[in-house]
N, CA, C and O of each residue as an XYZ file, in Angstrom:
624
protein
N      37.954     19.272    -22.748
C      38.946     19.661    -23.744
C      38.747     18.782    -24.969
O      38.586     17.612    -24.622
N      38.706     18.953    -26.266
C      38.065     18.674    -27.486
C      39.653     17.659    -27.678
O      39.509     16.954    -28.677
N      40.535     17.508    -27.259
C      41.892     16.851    -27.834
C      41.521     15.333    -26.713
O      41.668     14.166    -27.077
N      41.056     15.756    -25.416
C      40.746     14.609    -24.859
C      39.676     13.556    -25.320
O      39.760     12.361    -25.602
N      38.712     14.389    -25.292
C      37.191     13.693    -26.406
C      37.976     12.426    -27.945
O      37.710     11.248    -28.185
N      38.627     13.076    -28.415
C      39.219     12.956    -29.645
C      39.983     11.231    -29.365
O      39.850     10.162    -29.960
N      40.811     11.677    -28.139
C      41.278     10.048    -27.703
C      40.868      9.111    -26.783
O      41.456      8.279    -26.091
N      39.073      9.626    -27.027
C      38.413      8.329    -25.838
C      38.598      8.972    -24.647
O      38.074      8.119    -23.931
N      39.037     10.057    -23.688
C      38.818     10.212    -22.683
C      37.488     10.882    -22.347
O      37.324     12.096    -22.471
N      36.610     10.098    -21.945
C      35.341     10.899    -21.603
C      35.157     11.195    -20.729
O      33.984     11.282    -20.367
N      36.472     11.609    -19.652
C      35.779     11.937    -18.414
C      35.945     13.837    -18.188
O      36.113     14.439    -17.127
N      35.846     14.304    -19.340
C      36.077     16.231    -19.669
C      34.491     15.885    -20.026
O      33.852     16.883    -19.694
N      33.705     14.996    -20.502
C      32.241     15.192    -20.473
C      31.598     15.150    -19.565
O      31.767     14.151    -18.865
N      30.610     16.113    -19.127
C      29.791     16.237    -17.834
C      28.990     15.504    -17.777
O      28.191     15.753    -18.680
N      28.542     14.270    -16.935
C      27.757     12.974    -16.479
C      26.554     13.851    -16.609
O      26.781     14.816    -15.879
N      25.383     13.994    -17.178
C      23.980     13.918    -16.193
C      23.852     13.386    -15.415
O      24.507     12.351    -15.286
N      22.852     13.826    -14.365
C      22.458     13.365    -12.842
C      21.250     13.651    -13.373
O      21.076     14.618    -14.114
N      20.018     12.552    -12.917
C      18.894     12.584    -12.950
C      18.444     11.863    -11.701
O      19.344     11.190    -11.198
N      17.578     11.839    -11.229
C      17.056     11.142    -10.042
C      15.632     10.875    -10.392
O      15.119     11.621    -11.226
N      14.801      9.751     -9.783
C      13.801      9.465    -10.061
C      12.774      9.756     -9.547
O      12.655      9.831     -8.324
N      11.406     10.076    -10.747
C      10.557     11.216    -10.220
C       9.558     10.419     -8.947
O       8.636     10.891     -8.281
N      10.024      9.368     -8.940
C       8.653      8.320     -8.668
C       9.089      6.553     -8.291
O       9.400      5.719     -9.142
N       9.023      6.380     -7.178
C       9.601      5.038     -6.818
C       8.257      4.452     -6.180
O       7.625      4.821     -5.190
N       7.985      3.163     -7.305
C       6.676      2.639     -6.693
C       7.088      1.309     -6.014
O       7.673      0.513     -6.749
N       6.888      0.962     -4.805
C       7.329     -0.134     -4.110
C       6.088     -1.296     -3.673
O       5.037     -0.695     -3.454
N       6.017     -2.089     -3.579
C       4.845     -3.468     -3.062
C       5.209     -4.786     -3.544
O       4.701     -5.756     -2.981
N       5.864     -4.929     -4.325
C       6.177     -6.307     -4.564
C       7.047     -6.436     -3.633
O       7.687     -5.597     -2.999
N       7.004     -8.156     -3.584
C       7.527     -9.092     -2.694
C       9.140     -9.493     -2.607
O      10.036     -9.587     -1.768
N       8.862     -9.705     -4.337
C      10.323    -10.133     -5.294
C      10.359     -9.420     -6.370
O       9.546     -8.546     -6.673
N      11.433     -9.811     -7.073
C      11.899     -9.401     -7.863
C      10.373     -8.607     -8.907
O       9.280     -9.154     -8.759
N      10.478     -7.321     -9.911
C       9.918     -7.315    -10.876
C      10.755     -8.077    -11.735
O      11.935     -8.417    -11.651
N       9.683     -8.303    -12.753
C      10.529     -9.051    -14.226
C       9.525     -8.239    -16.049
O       9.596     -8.438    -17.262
N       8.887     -7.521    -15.292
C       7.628     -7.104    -16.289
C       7.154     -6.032    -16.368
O       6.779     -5.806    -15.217
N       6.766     -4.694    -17.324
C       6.522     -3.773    -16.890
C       5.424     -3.180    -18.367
O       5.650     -3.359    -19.564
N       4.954     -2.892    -18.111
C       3.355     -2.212    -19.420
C       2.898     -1.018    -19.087
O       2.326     -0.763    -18.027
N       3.163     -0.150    -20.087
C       2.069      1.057    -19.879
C       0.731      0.592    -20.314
O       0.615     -0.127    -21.306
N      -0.541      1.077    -19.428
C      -1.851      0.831    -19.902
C      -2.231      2.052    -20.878
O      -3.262      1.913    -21.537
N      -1.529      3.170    -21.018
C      -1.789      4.377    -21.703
C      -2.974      5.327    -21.072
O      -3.304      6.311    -21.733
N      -3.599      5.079    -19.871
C      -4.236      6.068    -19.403
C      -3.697      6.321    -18.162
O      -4.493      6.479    -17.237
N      -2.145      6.416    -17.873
C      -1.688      7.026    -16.575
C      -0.978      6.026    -15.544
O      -0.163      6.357    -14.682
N      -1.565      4.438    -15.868
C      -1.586      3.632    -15.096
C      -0.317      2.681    -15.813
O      -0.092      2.759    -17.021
N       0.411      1.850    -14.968
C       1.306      0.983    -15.205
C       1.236     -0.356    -14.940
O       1.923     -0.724    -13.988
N       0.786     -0.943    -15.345
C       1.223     -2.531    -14.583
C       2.424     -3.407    -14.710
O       2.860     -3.705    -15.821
N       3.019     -3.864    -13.503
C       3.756     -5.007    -12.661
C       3.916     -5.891    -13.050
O       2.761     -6.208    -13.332
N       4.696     -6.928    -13.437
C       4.922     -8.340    -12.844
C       6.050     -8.694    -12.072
O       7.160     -8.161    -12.096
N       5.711     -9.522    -11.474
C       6.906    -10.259    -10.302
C       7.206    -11.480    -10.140
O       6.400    -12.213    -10.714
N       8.358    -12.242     -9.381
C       8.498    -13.340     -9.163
C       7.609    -13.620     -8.230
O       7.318    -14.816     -8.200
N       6.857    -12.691     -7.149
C       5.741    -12.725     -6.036
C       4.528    -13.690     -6.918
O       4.124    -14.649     -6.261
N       4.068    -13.576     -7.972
C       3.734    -14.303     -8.970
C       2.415    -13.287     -8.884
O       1.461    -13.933     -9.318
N       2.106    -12.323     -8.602
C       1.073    -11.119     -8.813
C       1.212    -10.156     -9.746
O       2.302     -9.878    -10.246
N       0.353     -9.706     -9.981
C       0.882     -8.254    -10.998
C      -0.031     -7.475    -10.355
O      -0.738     -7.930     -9.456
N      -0.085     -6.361    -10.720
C      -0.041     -4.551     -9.813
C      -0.168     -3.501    -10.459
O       0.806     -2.847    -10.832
N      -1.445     -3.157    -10.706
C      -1.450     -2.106    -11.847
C      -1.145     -0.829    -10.672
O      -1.253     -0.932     -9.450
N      -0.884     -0.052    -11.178
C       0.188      1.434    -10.231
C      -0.692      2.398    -10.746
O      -0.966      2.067    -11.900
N      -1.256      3.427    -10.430
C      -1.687      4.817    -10.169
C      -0.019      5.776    -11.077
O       0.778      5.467    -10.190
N       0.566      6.324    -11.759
C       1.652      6.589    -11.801
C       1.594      8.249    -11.661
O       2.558      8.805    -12.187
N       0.688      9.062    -11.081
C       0.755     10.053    -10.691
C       0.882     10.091     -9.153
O       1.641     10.960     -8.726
N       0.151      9.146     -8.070
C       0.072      9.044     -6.887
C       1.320      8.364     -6.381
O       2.065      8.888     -5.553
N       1.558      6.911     -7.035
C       2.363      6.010     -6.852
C       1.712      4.948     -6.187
O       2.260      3.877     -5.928
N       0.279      5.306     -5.845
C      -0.139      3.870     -5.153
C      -1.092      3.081     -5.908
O      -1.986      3.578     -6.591
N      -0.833      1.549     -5.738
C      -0.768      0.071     -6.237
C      -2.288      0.680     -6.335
O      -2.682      1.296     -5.345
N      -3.084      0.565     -7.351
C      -4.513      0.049     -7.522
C      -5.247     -0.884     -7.541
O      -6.418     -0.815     -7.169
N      -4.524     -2.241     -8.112
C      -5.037     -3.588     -7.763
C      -3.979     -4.393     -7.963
O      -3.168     -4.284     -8.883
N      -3.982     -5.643     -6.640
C      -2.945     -6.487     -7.216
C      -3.903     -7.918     -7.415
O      -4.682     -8.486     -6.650
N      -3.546     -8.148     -8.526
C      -4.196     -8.982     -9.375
C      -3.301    -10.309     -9.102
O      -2.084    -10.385     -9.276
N      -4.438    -11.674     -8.489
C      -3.120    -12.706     -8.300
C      -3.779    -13.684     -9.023
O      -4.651    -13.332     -9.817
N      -3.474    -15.000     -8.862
C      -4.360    -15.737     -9.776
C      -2.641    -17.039    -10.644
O      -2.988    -18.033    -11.282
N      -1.382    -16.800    -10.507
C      -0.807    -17.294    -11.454
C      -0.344    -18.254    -10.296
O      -0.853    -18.072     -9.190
N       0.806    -19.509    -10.499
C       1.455    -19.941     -9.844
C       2.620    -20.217     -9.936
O       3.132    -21.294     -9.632
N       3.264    -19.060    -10.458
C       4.546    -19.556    -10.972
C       4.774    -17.582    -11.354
O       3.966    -16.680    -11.574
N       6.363    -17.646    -11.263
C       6.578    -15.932    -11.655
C       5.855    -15.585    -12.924
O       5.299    -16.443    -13.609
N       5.877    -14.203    -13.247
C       5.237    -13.674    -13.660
C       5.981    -12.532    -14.979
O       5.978    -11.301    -14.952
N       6.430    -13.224    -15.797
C       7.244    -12.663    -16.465
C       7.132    -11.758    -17.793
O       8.126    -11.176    -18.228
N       5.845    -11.665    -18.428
C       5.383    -11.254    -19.618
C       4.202    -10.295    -19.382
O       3.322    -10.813    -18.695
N       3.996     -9.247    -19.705
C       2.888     -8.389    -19.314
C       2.303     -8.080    -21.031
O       3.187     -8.102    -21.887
N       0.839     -7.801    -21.504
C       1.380     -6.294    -22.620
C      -0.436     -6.253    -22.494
O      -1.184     -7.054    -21.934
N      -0.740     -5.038    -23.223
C      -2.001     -4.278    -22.998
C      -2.480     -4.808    -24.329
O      -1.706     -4.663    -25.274
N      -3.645     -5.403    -24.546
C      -4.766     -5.876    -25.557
C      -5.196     -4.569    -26.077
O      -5.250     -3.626    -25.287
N      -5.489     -4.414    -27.235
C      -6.647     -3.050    -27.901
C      -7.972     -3.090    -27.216
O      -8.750     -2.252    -27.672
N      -8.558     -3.989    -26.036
C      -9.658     -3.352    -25.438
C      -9.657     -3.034    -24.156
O     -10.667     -2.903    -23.465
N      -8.033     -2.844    -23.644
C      -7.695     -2.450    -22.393
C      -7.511     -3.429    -21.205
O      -7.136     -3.218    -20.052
N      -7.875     -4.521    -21.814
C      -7.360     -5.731    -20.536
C      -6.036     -5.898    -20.601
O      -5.411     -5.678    -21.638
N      -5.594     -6.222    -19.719
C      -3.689     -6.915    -19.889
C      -3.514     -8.698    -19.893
O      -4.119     -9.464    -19.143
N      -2.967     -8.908    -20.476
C      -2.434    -10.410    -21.239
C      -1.137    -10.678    -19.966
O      -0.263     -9.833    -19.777
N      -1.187    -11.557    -19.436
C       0.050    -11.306    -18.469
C       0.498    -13.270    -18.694
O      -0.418    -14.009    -19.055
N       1.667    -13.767    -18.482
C       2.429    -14.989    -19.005
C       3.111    -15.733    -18.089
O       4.075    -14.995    -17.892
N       3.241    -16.490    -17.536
C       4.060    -16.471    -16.269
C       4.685    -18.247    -16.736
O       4.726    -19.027    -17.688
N       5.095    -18.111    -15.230
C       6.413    -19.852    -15.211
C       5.403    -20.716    -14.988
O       5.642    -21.918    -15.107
N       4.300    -20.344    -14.683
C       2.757    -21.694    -14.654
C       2.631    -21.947    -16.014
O       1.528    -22.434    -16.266
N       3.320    -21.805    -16.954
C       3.146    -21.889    -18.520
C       1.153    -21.551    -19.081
O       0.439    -21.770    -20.059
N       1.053    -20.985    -17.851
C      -0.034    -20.198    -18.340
C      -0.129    -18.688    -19.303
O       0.884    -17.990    -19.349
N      -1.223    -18.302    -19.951
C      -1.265    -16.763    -20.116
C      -2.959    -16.334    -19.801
O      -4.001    -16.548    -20.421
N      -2.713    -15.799    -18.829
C      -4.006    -14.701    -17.936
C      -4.913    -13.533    -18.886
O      -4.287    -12.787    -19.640
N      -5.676    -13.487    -18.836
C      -6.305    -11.854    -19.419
C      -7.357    -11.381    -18.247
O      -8.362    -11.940    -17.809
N      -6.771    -10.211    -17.931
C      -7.260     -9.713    -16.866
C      -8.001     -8.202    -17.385
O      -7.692     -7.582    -18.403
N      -9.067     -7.814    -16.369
C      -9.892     -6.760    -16.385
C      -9.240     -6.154    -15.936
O      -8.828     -6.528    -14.838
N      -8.680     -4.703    -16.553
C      -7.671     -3.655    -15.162
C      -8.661     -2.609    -14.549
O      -8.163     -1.674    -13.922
N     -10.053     -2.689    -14.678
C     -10.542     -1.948    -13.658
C     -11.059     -2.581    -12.698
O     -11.020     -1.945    -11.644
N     -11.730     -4.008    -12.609
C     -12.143     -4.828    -11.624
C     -10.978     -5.995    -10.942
O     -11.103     -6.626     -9.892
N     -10.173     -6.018    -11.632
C      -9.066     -7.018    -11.175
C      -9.237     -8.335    -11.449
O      -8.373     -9.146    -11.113
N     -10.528     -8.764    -12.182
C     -10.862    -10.468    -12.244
C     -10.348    -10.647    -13.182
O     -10.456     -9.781    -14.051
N      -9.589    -11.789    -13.438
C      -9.119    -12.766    -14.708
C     -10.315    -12.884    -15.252
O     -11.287    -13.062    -14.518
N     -10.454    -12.807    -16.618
C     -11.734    -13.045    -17.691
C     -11.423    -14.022    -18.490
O     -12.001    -14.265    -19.550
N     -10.338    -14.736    -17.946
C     -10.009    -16.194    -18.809
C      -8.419    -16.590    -18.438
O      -7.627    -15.712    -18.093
N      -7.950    -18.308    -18.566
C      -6.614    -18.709    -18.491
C      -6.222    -19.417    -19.838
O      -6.689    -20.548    -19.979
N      -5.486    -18.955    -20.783
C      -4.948    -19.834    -21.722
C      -3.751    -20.906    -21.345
O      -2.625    -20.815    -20.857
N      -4.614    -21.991    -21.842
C      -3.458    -23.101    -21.584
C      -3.026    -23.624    -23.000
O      -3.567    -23.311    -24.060
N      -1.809    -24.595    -22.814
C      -1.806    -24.736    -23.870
C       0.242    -24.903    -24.185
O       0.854    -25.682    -24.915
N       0.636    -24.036    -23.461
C       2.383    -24.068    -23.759
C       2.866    -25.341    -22.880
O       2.317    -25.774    -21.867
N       4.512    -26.033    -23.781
C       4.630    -26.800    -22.851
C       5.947    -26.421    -21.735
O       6.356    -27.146    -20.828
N       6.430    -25.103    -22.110
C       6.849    -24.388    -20.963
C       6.660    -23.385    -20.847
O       5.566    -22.966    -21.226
N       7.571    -22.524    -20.296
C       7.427    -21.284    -19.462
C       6.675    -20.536    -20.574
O       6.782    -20.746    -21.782
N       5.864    -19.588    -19.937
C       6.117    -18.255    -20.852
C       6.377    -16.817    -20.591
O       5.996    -15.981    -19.772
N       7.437    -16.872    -21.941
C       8.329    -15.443    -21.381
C       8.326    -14.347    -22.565
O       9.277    -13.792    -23.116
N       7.122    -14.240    -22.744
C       7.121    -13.027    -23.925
C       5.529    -13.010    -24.452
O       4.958    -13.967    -24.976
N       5.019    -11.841    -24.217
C       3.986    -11.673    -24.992
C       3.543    -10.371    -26.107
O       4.361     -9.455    -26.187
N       2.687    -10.306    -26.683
C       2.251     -8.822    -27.661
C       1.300     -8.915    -28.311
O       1.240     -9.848    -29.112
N       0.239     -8.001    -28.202
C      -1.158     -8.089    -28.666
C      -0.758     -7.882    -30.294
O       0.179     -7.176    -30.668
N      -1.512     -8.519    -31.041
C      -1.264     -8.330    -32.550
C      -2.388     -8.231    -33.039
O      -2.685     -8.692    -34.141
N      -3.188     -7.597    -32.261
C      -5.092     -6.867    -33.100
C      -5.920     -8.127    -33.187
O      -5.770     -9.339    -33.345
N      -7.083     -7.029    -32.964
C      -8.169     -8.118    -33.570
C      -8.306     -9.420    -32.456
O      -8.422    -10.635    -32.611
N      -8.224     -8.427    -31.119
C      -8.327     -9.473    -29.765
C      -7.533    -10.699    -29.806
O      -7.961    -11.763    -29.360
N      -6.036    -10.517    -30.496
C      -5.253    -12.249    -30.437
C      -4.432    -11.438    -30.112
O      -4.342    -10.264    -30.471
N      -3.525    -12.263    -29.127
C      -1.976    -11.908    -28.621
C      -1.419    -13.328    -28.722
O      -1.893    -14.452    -28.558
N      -0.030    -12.750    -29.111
C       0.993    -13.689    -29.306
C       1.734    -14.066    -27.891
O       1.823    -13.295    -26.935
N       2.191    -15.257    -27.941
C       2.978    -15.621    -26.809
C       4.411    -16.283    -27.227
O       4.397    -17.102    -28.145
N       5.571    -15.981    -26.630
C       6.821    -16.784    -27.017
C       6.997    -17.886    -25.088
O       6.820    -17.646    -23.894
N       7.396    -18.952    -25.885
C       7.977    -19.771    -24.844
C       9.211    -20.762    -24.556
O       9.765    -21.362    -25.477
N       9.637    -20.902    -23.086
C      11.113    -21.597    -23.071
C      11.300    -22.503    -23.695
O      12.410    -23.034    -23.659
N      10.280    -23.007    -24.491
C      10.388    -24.150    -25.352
C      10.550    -23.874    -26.713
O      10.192    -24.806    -27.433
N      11.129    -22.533    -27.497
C      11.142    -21.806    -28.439
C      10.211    -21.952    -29.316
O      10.410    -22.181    -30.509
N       9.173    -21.832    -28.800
C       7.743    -21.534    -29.577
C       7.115    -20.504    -29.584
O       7.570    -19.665    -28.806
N       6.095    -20.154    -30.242
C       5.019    -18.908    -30.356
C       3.515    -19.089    -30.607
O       3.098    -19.388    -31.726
N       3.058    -18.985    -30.011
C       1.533    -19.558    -30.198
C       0.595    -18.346    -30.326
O       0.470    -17.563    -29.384
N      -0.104    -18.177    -31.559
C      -1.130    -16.734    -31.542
C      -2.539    -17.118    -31.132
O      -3.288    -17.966    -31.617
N      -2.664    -16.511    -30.397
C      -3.924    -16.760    -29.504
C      -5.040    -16.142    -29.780
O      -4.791    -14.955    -29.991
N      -6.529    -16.462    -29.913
C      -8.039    -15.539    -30.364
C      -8.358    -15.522    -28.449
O      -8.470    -16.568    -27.811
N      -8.445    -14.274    -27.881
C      -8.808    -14.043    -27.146
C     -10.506    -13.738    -26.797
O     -10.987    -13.040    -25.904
N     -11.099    -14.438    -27.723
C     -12.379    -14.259    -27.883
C     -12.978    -15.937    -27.580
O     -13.943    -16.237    -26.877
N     -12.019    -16.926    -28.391
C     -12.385    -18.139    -28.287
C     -11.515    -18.922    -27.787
O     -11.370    -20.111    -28.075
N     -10.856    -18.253    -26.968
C      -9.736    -19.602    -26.127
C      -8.891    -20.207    -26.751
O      -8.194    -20.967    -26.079
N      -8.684    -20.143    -27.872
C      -8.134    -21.085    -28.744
C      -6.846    -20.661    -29.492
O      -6.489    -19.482    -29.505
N      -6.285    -21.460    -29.996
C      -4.366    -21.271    -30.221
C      -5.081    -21.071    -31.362
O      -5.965    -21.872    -31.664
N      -4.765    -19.852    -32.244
C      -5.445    -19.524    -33.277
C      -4.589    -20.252    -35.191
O      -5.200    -20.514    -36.227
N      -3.650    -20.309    -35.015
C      -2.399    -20.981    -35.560
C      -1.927    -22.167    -35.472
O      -2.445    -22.768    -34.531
N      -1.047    -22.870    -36.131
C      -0.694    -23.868    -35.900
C       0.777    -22.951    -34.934
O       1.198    -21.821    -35.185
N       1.284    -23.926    -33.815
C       2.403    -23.480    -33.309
C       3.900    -23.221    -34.230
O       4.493    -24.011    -34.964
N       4.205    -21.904    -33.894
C       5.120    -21.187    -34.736
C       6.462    -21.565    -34.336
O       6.961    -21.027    -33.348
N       7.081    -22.415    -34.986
C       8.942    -23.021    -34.588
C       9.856    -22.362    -35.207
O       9.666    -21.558    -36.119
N      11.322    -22.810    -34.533
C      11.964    -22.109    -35.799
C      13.430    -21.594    -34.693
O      14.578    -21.989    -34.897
N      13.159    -20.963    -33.926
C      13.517    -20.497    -32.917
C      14.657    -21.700    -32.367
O      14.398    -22.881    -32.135
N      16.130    -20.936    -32.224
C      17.033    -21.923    -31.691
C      17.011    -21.316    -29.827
O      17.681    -22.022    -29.073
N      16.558    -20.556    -29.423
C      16.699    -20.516    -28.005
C      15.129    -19.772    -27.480
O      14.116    -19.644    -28.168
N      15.303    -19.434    -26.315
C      14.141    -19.323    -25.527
C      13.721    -17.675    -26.803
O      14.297    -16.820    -27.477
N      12.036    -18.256    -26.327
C      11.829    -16.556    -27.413
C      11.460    -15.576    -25.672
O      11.099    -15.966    -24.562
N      11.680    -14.678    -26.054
C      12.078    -13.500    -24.731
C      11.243    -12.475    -25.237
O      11.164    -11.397    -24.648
């Protein structure tokens, strides 16, 4: 009834019901991380401290990629198809998503890291609990920037 709508009662509006097309299950703990690779496939992160690239037509895990020691909180896809993954080891990983091997560990933060994003030209950015940002050359290992401050709380 259009007089109910009018005074905030929304319950004359009909809820959608949707249900989910696709429930992919294998982690241990908690997810905290989630990336489309853009060819079908999804990858994982977890407090299990693995990540899990997913099949998302089948639903089954294609590789679980381990390698961190600490959760696993930051995922995002590079422009040459590897994934950048960040975890509570105040590490950041770059992994092969068709063979599963790490192709390098950036060190370098002096805490956690909880945020990442490729910004071209093979460098991804990282934010950390220590409200920093460090842009990274994924070609030469190296913090490509001087470290970016500024930030009054954790960058996420």
């Amino acid at each position: 009834d259009h007089q109910d709508m009018e005074h905030g009662d929304r319950s004359a509006r009909p809820h959608p019901v949707s249900q989910s097309e696709l429930t992919l299950t294998g982690h241990s703990r908690m997810v905290t991380a989630l990336c489309a690779l853009g060819d079908g496939r999804l990858t994982s992160g977890s407090w299990d401290e693995t990540i899990k690239i997913w099949n998302t037509e089948t639903g089954q895990c294609d590789l679980t990629l381990t390698g961190h020691s600490g959760w696993v909180t930051a995922l995002c896809v590079l422009g040459d198809g590897r994934v950048a993954s960040g975890s509570w080891d105040k590490t950041i990983k770059i992994w092969n998503t068709e063979t599963g091997q790490c192709d390098l560990t950036l060190t370098g933060h002096s805490g956690w890291v909880t945020a990442l994003c490729a910004v071209g030209n093979g460098r991804v950015a990282s934010g950390c609990k220590n409200k920093t940002i460090k842009i990274w050359n994924t070609e030469t290992c190296q913090c490509d920037l001087t470290t970016l401050i500024g930030h009054s709380g954790w960058v996420t």
